[in-house]
XYZ file of C-alpha atoms in Angstrom:
294
model
C 0.000 0.000 0.000
C 2.835 2.456 0.665
C 4.386 2.199 -2.792
C 1.039 2.974 -4.389
C 0.515 6.110 -2.358
C 3.991 7.237 -3.228
C 3.412 6.698 -6.884
C 0.109 8.594 -6.873
C 1.700 11.438 -4.975
C 4.561 11.566 -7.454
C 2.187 11.732 -10.380
C 0.136 14.430 -8.723
C 3.243 16.478 -8.048
C 4.341 16.032 -11.642
C 0.922 17.099 -12.884
C 0.918 20.170 -10.688
C 4.395 21.007 -11.906
C 3.253 20.870 -15.485
C 0.268 23.052 -14.645
C 2.551 25.592 -12.985
C 4.844 25.574 -16.011
C 1.951 26.156 -18.411
C 0.523 28.930 -16.252
C 3.939 30.510 -15.983
C 4.345 30.338 -19.772
C 0.978 32.000 -20.267
C 1.847 34.780 -17.852
C 5.192 35.132 -19.573
C 3.514 35.516 -22.951
C 1.110 38.093 -21.620
C 3.867 39.963 -19.932
C 6.004 40.067 -23.174
C 3.078 41.093 -25.475
C 3.793 38.320 -28.006
C 0.412 36.670 -27.624
C -1.434 39.925 -28.084
C 0.577 40.691 -31.203
C -0.076 37.236 -32.614
C -3.748 37.522 -31.814
C -3.938 40.839 -33.603
C -2.169 39.377 -36.629
C -4.477 36.402 -36.712
C -7.543 38.641 -36.370
C -6.286 41.001 -39.054
C -5.617 38.122 -41.427
C -9.031 36.673 -40.761
C -10.815 39.980 -41.275
C -8.752 40.701 -44.396
C -9.838 37.394 -45.869
C -13.461 38.172 -45.118
C -13.093 41.643 -46.633
C -11.456 40.212 -49.747
C -14.277 37.706 -50.096
C -16.951 40.345 -49.622
C -15.157 42.648 -52.077
C -14.893 39.861 -54.656
C -18.571 38.995 -54.368
C -19.576 42.662 -54.447
C -17.311 43.319 -57.447
C -18.735 40.328 -59.281
C -22.321 41.484 -58.863
C -21.389 45.109 -59.556
C -19.510 44.203 -62.745
C -22.321 41.892 -63.824
C -24.858 44.655 -63.301
C -22.671 47.126 -65.186
C -22.173 44.612 -67.990
C -25.936 44.094 -68.311
C -26.516 47.848 -68.295
C -23.769 48.387 -70.880
C -25.235 45.614 -73.027
C -28.637 47.266 -72.824
C -27.070 50.611 -73.759
C -25.240 48.992 -76.666
C -28.451 47.424 -77.913
C -30.205 50.789 -77.746
C -27.316 52.487 -79.568
C -27.321 49.684 -82.154
C -31.052 50.153 -82.695
C -30.548 53.913 -83.068
C -27.729 53.320 -85.557
C -29.946 50.950 -87.520
C -32.668 53.623 -87.642
C -30.153 56.240 -88.784
C -28.761 53.857 -91.389
C -32.252 53.239 -92.693
C -32.851 56.999 -92.817
C -29.564 57.489 -94.684
C -30.505 54.760 -97.158
C -33.890 56.394 -97.732
C -32.184 59.763 -98.172
C -29.688 58.224 -100.576
C -32.450 56.625 -102.646
C -34.381 59.880 -102.532
C -31.324 61.845 -103.634
C -30.711 59.383 -106.455
C -34.324 59.725 -107.571
C -34.079 63.525 -107.335
C -30.912 63.483 -109.437
C -32.589 61.289 -112.029
C -35.631 63.560 -112.008
C -33.428 66.629 -112.403
C -31.539 65.018 -115.263
C -34.812 64.062 -116.922
C -36.268 67.555 -116.470
C -33.033 69.148 -117.701
C -33.152 66.931 -120.778
C -36.832 67.733 -121.284
C -36.139 71.468 -120.922
C -33.358 71.234 -123.479
C -35.760 69.428 -125.794
C -38.582 71.952 -125.366
C -36.215 74.779 -126.281
C -35.736 73.198 -129.723
C -39.463 73.005 -130.454
C -40.637 75.774 -132.746
C -44.268 75.710 -131.609
C -45.793 76.588 -128.279
C -45.883 73.569 -125.986
C -47.451 72.851 -122.621
C -45.584 70.372 -120.357
C -47.879 68.039 -118.424
C -47.526 65.139 -116.027
C -49.515 61.937 -116.233
C -51.719 61.556 -113.163
C -53.951 58.661 -114.181
C -54.445 55.774 -116.572
C -57.701 53.982 -117.252
C -57.384 51.052 -119.687
C -61.116 50.385 -119.383
C -61.946 53.884 -120.612
C -63.505 54.373 -124.047
C -60.211 55.729 -125.350
C -57.827 53.806 -123.074
C -57.315 57.312 -121.775
C -54.278 58.855 -120.157
C -55.078 61.739 -117.785
C -52.684 64.680 -117.397
C -52.604 67.564 -114.915
C -53.201 70.370 -117.431
C -56.504 71.636 -118.762
C -58.379 74.557 -120.298
C -56.958 77.087 -117.839
C -53.486 76.122 -119.112
C -54.447 76.657 -122.754
C -55.123 73.051 -123.714
C -57.829 72.408 -126.297
C -59.376 69.330 -127.824
C -57.468 67.558 -130.655
C -54.116 69.073 -129.710
C -51.271 66.649 -130.525
C -49.226 65.189 -127.692
C -45.583 64.149 -127.886
C -42.969 62.910 -125.457
C -39.202 62.805 -125.198
C -37.536 59.508 -124.307
C -33.956 58.350 -124.779
C -33.031 61.600 -126.529
C -35.770 61.064 -129.125
C -39.119 62.780 -129.550
C -42.096 60.542 -130.253
C -45.804 60.819 -130.872
C -48.024 59.913 -127.910
C -51.520 60.697 -129.222
C -53.961 63.582 -129.055
C -56.208 65.344 -126.543
C -59.799 64.084 -126.658
C -61.317 65.557 -123.490
C -60.544 68.819 -121.700
C -61.494 69.892 -118.186
C -60.561 73.007 -116.317
C -57.387 71.603 -114.779
C -57.066 68.121 -116.333
C -57.229 66.595 -119.791
C -57.494 63.140 -121.305
C -55.205 61.869 -124.049
C -56.065 59.133 -126.526
C -52.808 57.200 -127.034
C -51.527 55.819 -130.325
C -52.307 52.228 -129.410
C -56.033 52.976 -129.062
C -58.268 51.332 -131.682
C -59.810 54.694 -132.551
C -56.547 56.570 -132.998
C -55.584 57.072 -136.679
C -52.456 58.894 -137.828
C -51.383 59.532 -141.386
C -47.719 58.521 -141.612
C -44.929 57.645 -144.006
C -41.836 55.491 -144.094
C -38.918 57.844 -143.583
C -36.493 56.268 -146.091
C -38.641 55.141 -149.049
C -41.438 57.658 -148.305
C -44.387 55.294 -148.808
C -47.498 56.516 -147.027
C -50.101 54.751 -144.929
C -52.562 55.124 -142.073
C -51.525 53.977 -138.606
C -53.782 52.876 -135.780
C -53.389 50.759 -132.682
C -54.747 47.414 -131.559
C -55.945 48.569 -128.144
C -52.946 47.145 -126.323
C -49.732 49.072 -125.545
C -47.740 45.841 -125.820
C -48.992 45.072 -129.340
C -47.411 46.663 -132.433
C -49.154 49.446 -134.323
C -50.489 48.647 -137.780
C -49.752 50.830 -140.781
C -52.455 50.068 -143.362
C -52.996 50.910 -147.034
C -49.302 50.865 -147.920
C -48.704 50.204 -151.631
C -47.887 46.604 -152.305
C -44.743 47.368 -154.293
C -43.221 48.883 -151.134
C -42.769 45.405 -149.719
C -39.421 44.912 -151.479
C -38.088 48.234 -150.181
C -39.221 48.149 -146.582
C -36.499 47.187 -144.128
C -36.846 46.162 -140.473
C -35.863 49.025 -138.189
C -36.848 51.731 -140.665
C -38.380 54.747 -138.974
C -41.963 55.804 -139.494
C -42.907 59.472 -139.047
C -46.034 61.577 -139.339
C -46.779 62.869 -142.834
C -47.961 66.247 -144.021
C -51.481 64.815 -144.425
C -51.678 63.922 -140.735
C -54.149 66.719 -139.979
C -53.918 67.450 -136.277
C -50.342 66.171 -136.056
C -47.245 68.066 -137.197
C -45.151 66.309 -139.813
C -41.913 64.425 -139.182
C -42.704 63.362 -135.626
C -41.334 59.873 -134.956
C -44.063 57.276 -134.575
C -42.107 54.028 -134.445
C -39.894 51.528 -136.276
C -40.773 48.709 -138.675
C -40.782 45.196 -137.196
C -42.644 43.238 -139.869
C -44.912 43.163 -142.912
C -48.218 41.392 -143.550
C -49.176 40.769 -147.165
C -51.931 38.806 -148.934
C -51.958 38.053 -152.659
C -55.595 38.985 -153.023
C -55.144 42.468 -151.520
C -53.844 45.583 -153.229
C -51.984 46.881 -150.180
C -49.846 45.577 -147.352
C -49.808 46.097 -143.601
C -46.637 47.208 -141.853
C -46.159 46.301 -138.194
C -44.582 49.084 -136.162
C -43.196 49.268 -132.653
C -43.988 52.721 -131.188
C -40.964 54.827 -130.369
C -42.604 55.840 -127.075
C -42.495 53.307 -124.257
C -45.945 53.894 -122.771
C -45.118 51.808 -119.693
C -42.418 54.351 -118.747
C -44.288 57.453 -119.846
C -44.673 60.030 -117.058
C -44.426 63.453 -118.722
C -45.705 64.727 -122.066
C -45.758 67.905 -124.139
C -49.056 69.167 -125.534
C -48.450 71.118 -128.751
C -50.423 74.258 -129.531
C -50.478 74.276 -133.332
C -51.882 77.538 -134.667
C -52.548 78.429 -138.272
C -49.235 80.196 -138.591
C -47.321 77.232 -137.125
C -49.270 74.443 -138.761
C -46.372 73.361 -140.973
C -43.646 73.872 -138.318
C -41.184 71.049 -137.775
C -40.902 69.846 -134.191
C -37.118 69.433 -133.985
C -34.379 71.629 -135.372
C -33.344 69.593 -138.393
C -30.771 71.924 -139.920
C -28.315 69.048 -140.106
C -30.643 67.045 -142.393
């Protein structure tokens, strides 16, 4: 029993010694300030980590929000640029059309200055194929000096051509009967061989005109592409106005004359402006173009 008590006492003394040593070390640390410094460093490191984490998360959300806002702004700017581009394209097309219109009007003005008779420019404002005369309506009428049966010409591709004649006149508008109408008849001649005939249409602007009552012996002299112009017997129409070009000939053995097929020089599908000629008694025989070179 004695050895056991001694052993227990020894262990207790050793334990107490260790406790004293630990307590002394703790007091020593506190007294030297090392523990406090280490604690501050550990706390600072810990708080710095937390701050870095919070800053990273905040930066991520802030940058994401800014990126979304910038993307929205970019989309709005892109839409505005698209609208401006569309406006510029419209302006460009409009400017191109204006330039073409100016060129056309300049060419028309140059043409009207060569005409030796009074003329009234007019714009086409309506077409009515179902009308009695397949009429073409223009924006000039009696107040502008237009009268019934006045001849109408046009200028296309640097060439003047016969369009038809005025058949109805209102105060501010008039109706033109075009060449291709079934009831339009024009006395004409072949420009090169000078054979005469009477031209009228077939009621369709896409069908050739027909020149009737041409002498049969002219068949050997007529050539495709030969020009046909109005003759001096054309009544309401001045002479030497281009009507069209020859594209073919119809002939029957039992007939005394032939029919000449003619493509009109005026493209009625592209016709937008015309000139109404005021032929007076003193200008009845005037030539439309200055033909001094002929």
